[in-house]
């Protein structure tokens, strides 16, 4: 119902005069729905178990700061999102209070929400496998955690962390920051 109902997933439709940003997913879906042999890592806030997501591969939580992690510990093998809500001034003087974004779960749904199941929306490639890599929490995250998450997602060694058994063919980072790409990011890439 989220695909065709209002306001619908308009951004998946064919580009038209009033919808120039459309991805034309129906045309792409005629060619492929993605492959169960393709693992897509989502480096973000982690994930919440959700009925519209297929089985999720075992991921990892790279958030090293307990304050940012908001889950009572630092790095561990639990990539679930405990929420990134913040109180006013928690992320610096004058910063606003915010509810949890659940951004990682949203991105995972955009990539691979199940198709034709009568629930919510549908993903761009509903047949791919998802690998959650938690690198962000309250007030953002550290470049070092994101770079380690990229390395791990690709199947490379990260000191103190077991090697990823499901190296990703695609790594999604729907995050941003000010300034040029750091040398840490460039090295990880």
PDB file of C-alpha atoms in Angstrom:
ATOM      1  CA  UNK A   1       0.000   0.000   0.000  1.00  0.00           C
ATOM      2  CA  UNK A   2       2.911   2.399   0.565  1.00  0.00           C
ATOM      3  CA  UNK A   3       4.080   1.956  -3.014  1.00  0.00           C
ATOM      4  CA  UNK A   4       0.911   2.876  -4.864  1.00  0.00           C
ATOM      5  CA  UNK A   5      -1.168   4.632  -2.172  1.00  0.00           C
ATOM      6  CA  UNK A   6      -0.915   8.361  -1.534  1.00  0.00           C
ATOM      7  CA  UNK A   7       1.542   9.933  -1.066  1.00  0.00           C
ATOM      8  CA  UNK A   8       3.157   6.785  -2.441  1.00  0.00           C
ATOM      9  CA  UNK A   9       6.786   6.219  -3.225  1.00  0.00           C
ATOM     10  CA  UNK A  10       6.682   8.941  -5.912  1.00  0.00           C
ATOM     11  CA  UNK A  11      10.467   8.933  -6.178  1.00  0.00           C
ATOM     12  CA  UNK A  12      10.332   5.389  -7.608  1.00  0.00           C
ATOM     13  CA  UNK A  13       8.093   6.362 -10.543  1.00  0.00           C
ATOM     14  CA  UNK A  14       9.188   7.367 -14.029  1.00  0.00           C
ATOM     15  CA  UNK A  15      10.515  10.914 -14.393  1.00  0.00           C
ATOM     16  CA  UNK A  16       7.746  13.228 -15.600  1.00  0.00           C
ATOM     17  CA  UNK A  17       7.255  16.982 -15.739  1.00  0.00           C
ATOM     18  CA  UNK A  18       6.050  17.149 -12.128  1.00  0.00           C
ATOM     19  CA  UNK A  19       8.374  14.373 -10.944  1.00  0.00           C
ATOM     20  CA  UNK A  20      11.766  14.975 -12.547  1.00  0.00           C
ATOM     21  CA  UNK A  21      13.527  13.141  -9.699  1.00  0.00           C
ATOM     22  CA  UNK A  22      11.786   9.810 -10.327  1.00  0.00           C
ATOM     23  CA  UNK A  23      14.056   6.743 -10.504  1.00  0.00           C
ATOM     24  CA  UNK A  24      11.819   4.726 -12.887  1.00  0.00           C
ATOM     25  CA  UNK A  25      11.981   1.695 -10.608  1.00  0.00           C
ATOM     26  CA  UNK A  26       9.163  -0.150 -12.452  1.00  0.00           C
ATOM     27  CA  UNK A  27      11.317  -0.133 -15.594  1.00  0.00           C
ATOM     28  CA  UNK A  28      14.318  -1.383 -13.622  1.00  0.00           C
ATOM     29  CA  UNK A  29      12.238  -4.051 -11.861  1.00  0.00           C
ATOM     30  CA  UNK A  30      11.335  -5.456 -15.288  1.00  0.00           C
ATOM     31  CA  UNK A  31      15.055  -6.188 -15.682  1.00  0.00           C
ATOM     32  CA  UNK A  32      16.007  -7.251 -12.135  1.00  0.00           C
ATOM     33  CA  UNK A  33      14.852  -7.212  -8.522  1.00  0.00           C
ATOM     34  CA  UNK A  34      18.424  -7.656  -7.354  1.00  0.00           C
ATOM     35  CA  UNK A  35      20.100 -10.933  -6.483  1.00  0.00           C
ATOM     36  CA  UNK A  36      20.187 -12.935  -3.269  1.00  0.00           C
ATOM     37  CA  UNK A  37      23.899 -13.381  -4.037  1.00  0.00           C
ATOM     38  CA  UNK A  38      24.532  -9.649  -3.570  1.00  0.00           C
ATOM     39  CA  UNK A  39      25.204  -8.333  -0.071  1.00  0.00           C
ATOM     40  CA  UNK A  40      24.606  -4.622   0.483  1.00  0.00           C
ATOM     41  CA  UNK A  41      26.132  -3.077   3.604  1.00  0.00           C
ATOM     42  CA  UNK A  42      24.288  -0.131   5.115  1.00  0.00           C
ATOM     43  CA  UNK A  43      26.598   2.016   7.266  1.00  0.00           C
ATOM     44  CA  UNK A  44      24.281   4.148   9.359  1.00  0.00           C
ATOM     45  CA  UNK A  45      22.507   4.197  12.753  1.00  0.00           C
ATOM     46  CA  UNK A  46      21.938   0.442  12.737  1.00  0.00           C
ATOM     47  CA  UNK A  47      18.561  -1.195  12.205  1.00  0.00           C
ATOM     48  CA  UNK A  48      15.328  -2.047  13.953  1.00  0.00           C
ATOM     49  CA  UNK A  49      13.793  -5.451  13.254  1.00  0.00           C
ATOM     50  CA  UNK A  50      10.987  -4.720  10.796  1.00  0.00           C
ATOM     51  CA  UNK A  51       8.367  -6.955   9.188  1.00  0.00           C
ATOM     52  CA  UNK A  52       8.955  -5.390   5.759  1.00  0.00           C
ATOM     53  CA  UNK A  53      12.654  -6.307   5.736  1.00  0.00           C
ATOM     54  CA  UNK A  54      13.860  -9.746   4.762  1.00  0.00           C
ATOM     55  CA  UNK A  55      16.268 -11.646   6.972  1.00  0.00           C
ATOM     56  CA  UNK A  56      19.152  -9.359   7.864  1.00  0.00           C
ATOM     57  CA  UNK A  57      22.739 -10.688   7.883  1.00  0.00           C
ATOM     58  CA  UNK A  58      24.723 -10.523  11.127  1.00  0.00           C
ATOM     59  CA  UNK A  59      26.183  -7.033  11.239  1.00  0.00           C
ATOM     60  CA  UNK A  60      28.376  -5.128  13.663  1.00  0.00           C
ATOM     61  CA  UNK A  61      28.211  -2.019  15.855  1.00  0.00           C
ATOM     62  CA  UNK A  62      31.352   0.099  15.367  1.00  0.00           C
ATOM     63  CA  UNK A  63      30.250   3.015  17.578  1.00  0.00           C
ATOM     64  CA  UNK A  64      33.125   3.214  20.061  1.00  0.00           C
ATOM     65  CA  UNK A  65      31.819   5.978  22.337  1.00  0.00           C
ATOM     66  CA  UNK A  66      29.329   4.766  24.954  1.00  0.00           C
ATOM     67  CA  UNK A  67      27.694   8.210  24.998  1.00  0.00           C
ATOM     68  CA  UNK A  68      27.163   8.213  21.225  1.00  0.00           C
ATOM     69  CA  UNK A  69      26.239   4.516  21.138  1.00  0.00           C
ATOM     70  CA  UNK A  70      23.343   4.939  23.582  1.00  0.00           C
ATOM     71  CA  UNK A  71      23.248   1.161  24.084  1.00  0.00           C
ATOM     72  CA  UNK A  72      25.291   0.779  27.268  1.00  0.00           C
ATOM     73  CA  UNK A  73      28.505  -0.350  25.594  1.00  0.00           C
ATOM     74  CA  UNK A  74      30.923   0.369  22.785  1.00  0.00           C
ATOM     75  CA  UNK A  75      31.712  -1.846  19.823  1.00  0.00           C
ATOM     76  CA  UNK A  76      29.969  -5.219  19.667  1.00  0.00           C
ATOM     77  CA  UNK A  77      28.273  -7.668  17.329  1.00  0.00           C
ATOM     78  CA  UNK A  78      24.800  -6.130  17.811  1.00  0.00           C
ATOM     79  CA  UNK A  79      24.019  -3.674  14.997  1.00  0.00           C
ATOM     80  CA  UNK A  80      20.490  -2.886  16.225  1.00  0.00           C
ATOM     81  CA  UNK A  81      19.588   0.798  16.603  1.00  0.00           C
ATOM     82  CA  UNK A  82      18.703   1.812  20.192  1.00  0.00           C
ATOM     83  CA  UNK A  83      17.710   5.276  18.972  1.00  0.00           C
ATOM     84  CA  UNK A  84      19.624   8.502  18.415  1.00  0.00           C
ATOM     85  CA  UNK A  85      17.232  10.840  20.243  1.00  0.00           C
ATOM     86  CA  UNK A  86      18.849  13.785  22.008  1.00  0.00           C
ATOM     87  CA  UNK A  87      17.840  16.385  24.566  1.00  0.00           C
ATOM     88  CA  UNK A  88      18.254  20.092  23.883  1.00  0.00           C
ATOM     89  CA  UNK A  89      21.934  21.123  24.094  1.00  0.00           C
ATOM     90  CA  UNK A  90      23.123  17.483  24.210  1.00  0.00           C
ATOM     91  CA  UNK A  91      24.994  17.820  20.907  1.00  0.00           C
ATOM     92  CA  UNK A  92      26.387  21.253  21.762  1.00  0.00           C
ATOM     93  CA  UNK A  93      25.163  24.525  23.118  1.00  0.00           C
ATOM     94  CA  UNK A  94      22.031  25.624  21.291  1.00  0.00           C
ATOM     95  CA  UNK A  95      21.365  22.251  19.634  1.00  0.00           C
ATOM     96  CA  UNK A  96      17.730  21.224  19.438  1.00  0.00           C
ATOM     97  CA  UNK A  97      16.077  18.228  21.054  1.00  0.00           C
ATOM     98  CA  UNK A  98      15.373  15.547  18.425  1.00  0.00           C
ATOM     99  CA  UNK A  99      13.446  12.297  18.320  1.00  0.00           C
ATOM    100  CA  UNK A 100      15.154   9.161  17.023  1.00  0.00           C
ATOM    101  CA  UNK A 101      15.593   9.142  13.265  1.00  0.00           C
ATOM    102  CA  UNK A 102      15.733   5.355  12.731  1.00  0.00           C
ATOM    103  CA  UNK A 103      17.650   6.388   9.618  1.00  0.00           C
ATOM    104  CA  UNK A 104      19.480   3.095   9.114  1.00  0.00           C
ATOM    105  CA  UNK A 105      16.204   1.166   9.040  1.00  0.00           C
ATOM    106  CA  UNK A 106      14.746   3.706   6.592  1.00  0.00           C
ATOM    107  CA  UNK A 107      17.729   3.321   4.250  1.00  0.00           C
ATOM    108  CA  UNK A 108      17.555  -0.479   4.472  1.00  0.00           C
ATOM    109  CA  UNK A 109      13.875  -0.287   3.489  1.00  0.00           C
ATOM    110  CA  UNK A 110      14.636   1.989   0.552  1.00  0.00           C
ATOM    111  CA  UNK A 111      17.166  -0.559  -0.657  1.00  0.00           C
ATOM    112  CA  UNK A 112      15.385  -3.851  -0.011  1.00  0.00           C
ATOM    113  CA  UNK A 113      11.911  -3.666   1.541  1.00  0.00           C
ATOM    114  CA  UNK A 114       9.919  -6.711   0.475  1.00  0.00           C
ATOM    115  CA  UNK A 115       7.765  -6.471  -2.648  1.00  0.00           C
ATOM    116  CA  UNK A 116       4.111  -7.430  -3.101  1.00  0.00           C
ATOM    117  CA  UNK A 117       3.568  -8.461   0.511  1.00  0.00           C
ATOM    118  CA  UNK A 118       0.736  -6.015   1.215  1.00  0.00           C
ATOM    119  CA  UNK A 119       2.803  -4.074   3.752  1.00  0.00           C
ATOM    120  CA  UNK A 120       4.213  -0.547   3.672  1.00  0.00           C
ATOM    121  CA  UNK A 121       6.452   0.142   0.640  1.00  0.00           C
ATOM    122  CA  UNK A 122       8.866  -1.721  -1.571  1.00  0.00           C
ATOM    123  CA  UNK A 123      12.618  -1.469  -2.016  1.00  0.00           C
ATOM    124  CA  UNK A 124      14.693  -0.710  -5.093  1.00  0.00           C
ATOM    125  CA  UNK A 125      16.277  -4.203  -5.026  1.00  0.00           C
ATOM    126  CA  UNK A 126      14.101  -6.367  -2.775  1.00  0.00           C
ATOM    127  CA  UNK A 127      16.070  -9.564  -3.411  1.00  0.00           C
ATOM    128  CA  UNK A 128      19.495  -8.381  -2.183  1.00  0.00           C
ATOM    129  CA  UNK A 129      20.781  -9.298   1.274  1.00  0.00           C
ATOM    130  CA  UNK A 130      21.295  -6.523   3.840  1.00  0.00           C
ATOM    131  CA  UNK A 131      24.321  -6.192   6.114  1.00  0.00           C
ATOM    132  CA  UNK A 132      23.784  -3.597   8.878  1.00  0.00           C
ATOM    133  CA  UNK A 133      26.908  -1.781  10.063  1.00  0.00           C
ATOM    134  CA  UNK A 134      26.211   0.664  12.875  1.00  0.00           C
ATOM    135  CA  UNK A 135      28.581   3.647  12.730  1.00  0.00           C
ATOM    136  CA  UNK A 136      26.359   6.525  13.941  1.00  0.00           C
ATOM    137  CA  UNK A 137      24.439   7.286  17.125  1.00  0.00           C
ATOM    138  CA  UNK A 138      23.543  10.267  19.275  1.00  0.00           C
ATOM    139  CA  UNK A 139      25.107  13.449  17.856  1.00  0.00           C
ATOM    140  CA  UNK A 140      26.615  11.624  14.876  1.00  0.00           C
ATOM    141  CA  UNK A 141      29.792   9.587  15.000  1.00  0.00           C
ATOM    142  CA  UNK A 142      33.546   9.444  14.542  1.00  0.00           C
ATOM    143  CA  UNK A 143      35.424   9.200  11.243  1.00  0.00           C
ATOM    144  CA  UNK A 144      37.506   6.363  12.718  1.00  0.00           C
ATOM    145  CA  UNK A 145      34.378   4.289  13.440  1.00  0.00           C
ATOM    146  CA  UNK A 146      32.990   4.908   9.950  1.00  0.00           C
ATOM    147  CA  UNK A 147      36.313   4.011   8.291  1.00  0.00           C
ATOM    148  CA  UNK A 148      36.580   0.792  10.345  1.00  0.00           C
ATOM    149  CA  UNK A 149      32.968  -0.008   9.406  1.00  0.00           C
ATOM    150  CA  UNK A 150      33.777   0.434   5.701  1.00  0.00           C
ATOM    151  CA  UNK A 151      36.802  -1.856   5.972  1.00  0.00           C
ATOM    152  CA  UNK A 152      34.854  -4.514   7.887  1.00  0.00           C
ATOM    153  CA  UNK A 153      31.907  -4.350   5.467  1.00  0.00           C
ATOM    154  CA  UNK A 154      34.295  -5.019   2.568  1.00  0.00           C
ATOM    155  CA  UNK A 155      35.723  -8.081   4.340  1.00  0.00           C
ATOM    156  CA  UNK A 156      38.998  -6.464   5.397  1.00  0.00           C
ATOM    157  CA  UNK A 157      40.618  -6.951   8.799  1.00  0.00           C
ATOM    158  CA  UNK A 158      39.799  -4.532  11.610  1.00  0.00           C
ATOM    159  CA  UNK A 159      41.897  -4.991  14.773  1.00  0.00           C
ATOM    160  CA  UNK A 160      39.892  -6.520  17.638  1.00  0.00           C
ATOM    161  CA  UNK A 161      36.909  -7.468  15.452  1.00  0.00           C
ATOM    162  CA  UNK A 162      36.134 -10.864  13.903  1.00  0.00           C
ATOM    163  CA  UNK A 163      36.281 -10.765  10.115  1.00  0.00           C
ATOM    164  CA  UNK A 164      32.985 -10.207   8.313  1.00  0.00           C
ATOM    165  CA  UNK A 165      31.744 -13.518   6.857  1.00  0.00           C
ATOM    166  CA  UNK A 166      29.546 -11.685   4.317  1.00  0.00           C
ATOM    167  CA  UNK A 167      31.728  -9.151   2.456  1.00  0.00           C
ATOM    168  CA  UNK A 168      29.532  -6.574   0.774  1.00  0.00           C
ATOM    169  CA  UNK A 169      29.601  -5.946  -2.962  1.00  0.00           C
ATOM    170  CA  UNK A 170      27.922  -2.589  -2.334  1.00  0.00           C
ATOM    171  CA  UNK A 171      28.461  -0.248   0.621  1.00  0.00           C
ATOM    172  CA  UNK A 172      25.835   2.435   1.206  1.00  0.00           C
ATOM    173  CA  UNK A 173      26.743   5.507   3.269  1.00  0.00           C
ATOM    174  CA  UNK A 174      23.765   7.876   3.412  1.00  0.00           C
ATOM    175  CA  UNK A 175      25.515  10.339   5.658  1.00  0.00           C
ATOM    176  CA  UNK A 176      27.381  13.546   5.301  1.00  0.00           C
ATOM    177  CA  UNK A 177      29.670  16.046   6.887  1.00  0.00           C
ATOM    178  CA  UNK A 178      31.309  19.342   6.189  1.00  0.00           C
ATOM    179  CA  UNK A 179      34.639  19.637   4.403  1.00  0.00           C
ATOM    180  CA  UNK A 180      36.684  17.489   2.086  1.00  0.00           C
ATOM    181  CA  UNK A 181      36.988  13.715   2.332  1.00  0.00           C
ATOM    182  CA  UNK A 182      39.549  12.991   5.065  1.00  0.00           C
ATOM    183  CA  UNK A 183      42.663  10.893   4.539  1.00  0.00           C
ATOM    184  CA  UNK A 184      41.116   8.245   6.852  1.00  0.00           C
ATOM    185  CA  UNK A 185      38.127   7.931   4.509  1.00  0.00           C
ATOM    186  CA  UNK A 186      40.343   7.946   1.424  1.00  0.00           C
ATOM    187  CA  UNK A 187      42.498   5.177   2.890  1.00  0.00           C
ATOM    188  CA  UNK A 188      39.456   3.056   3.767  1.00  0.00           C
ATOM    189  CA  UNK A 189      38.013   3.503   0.283  1.00  0.00           C
TER     190      UNK A 189
END
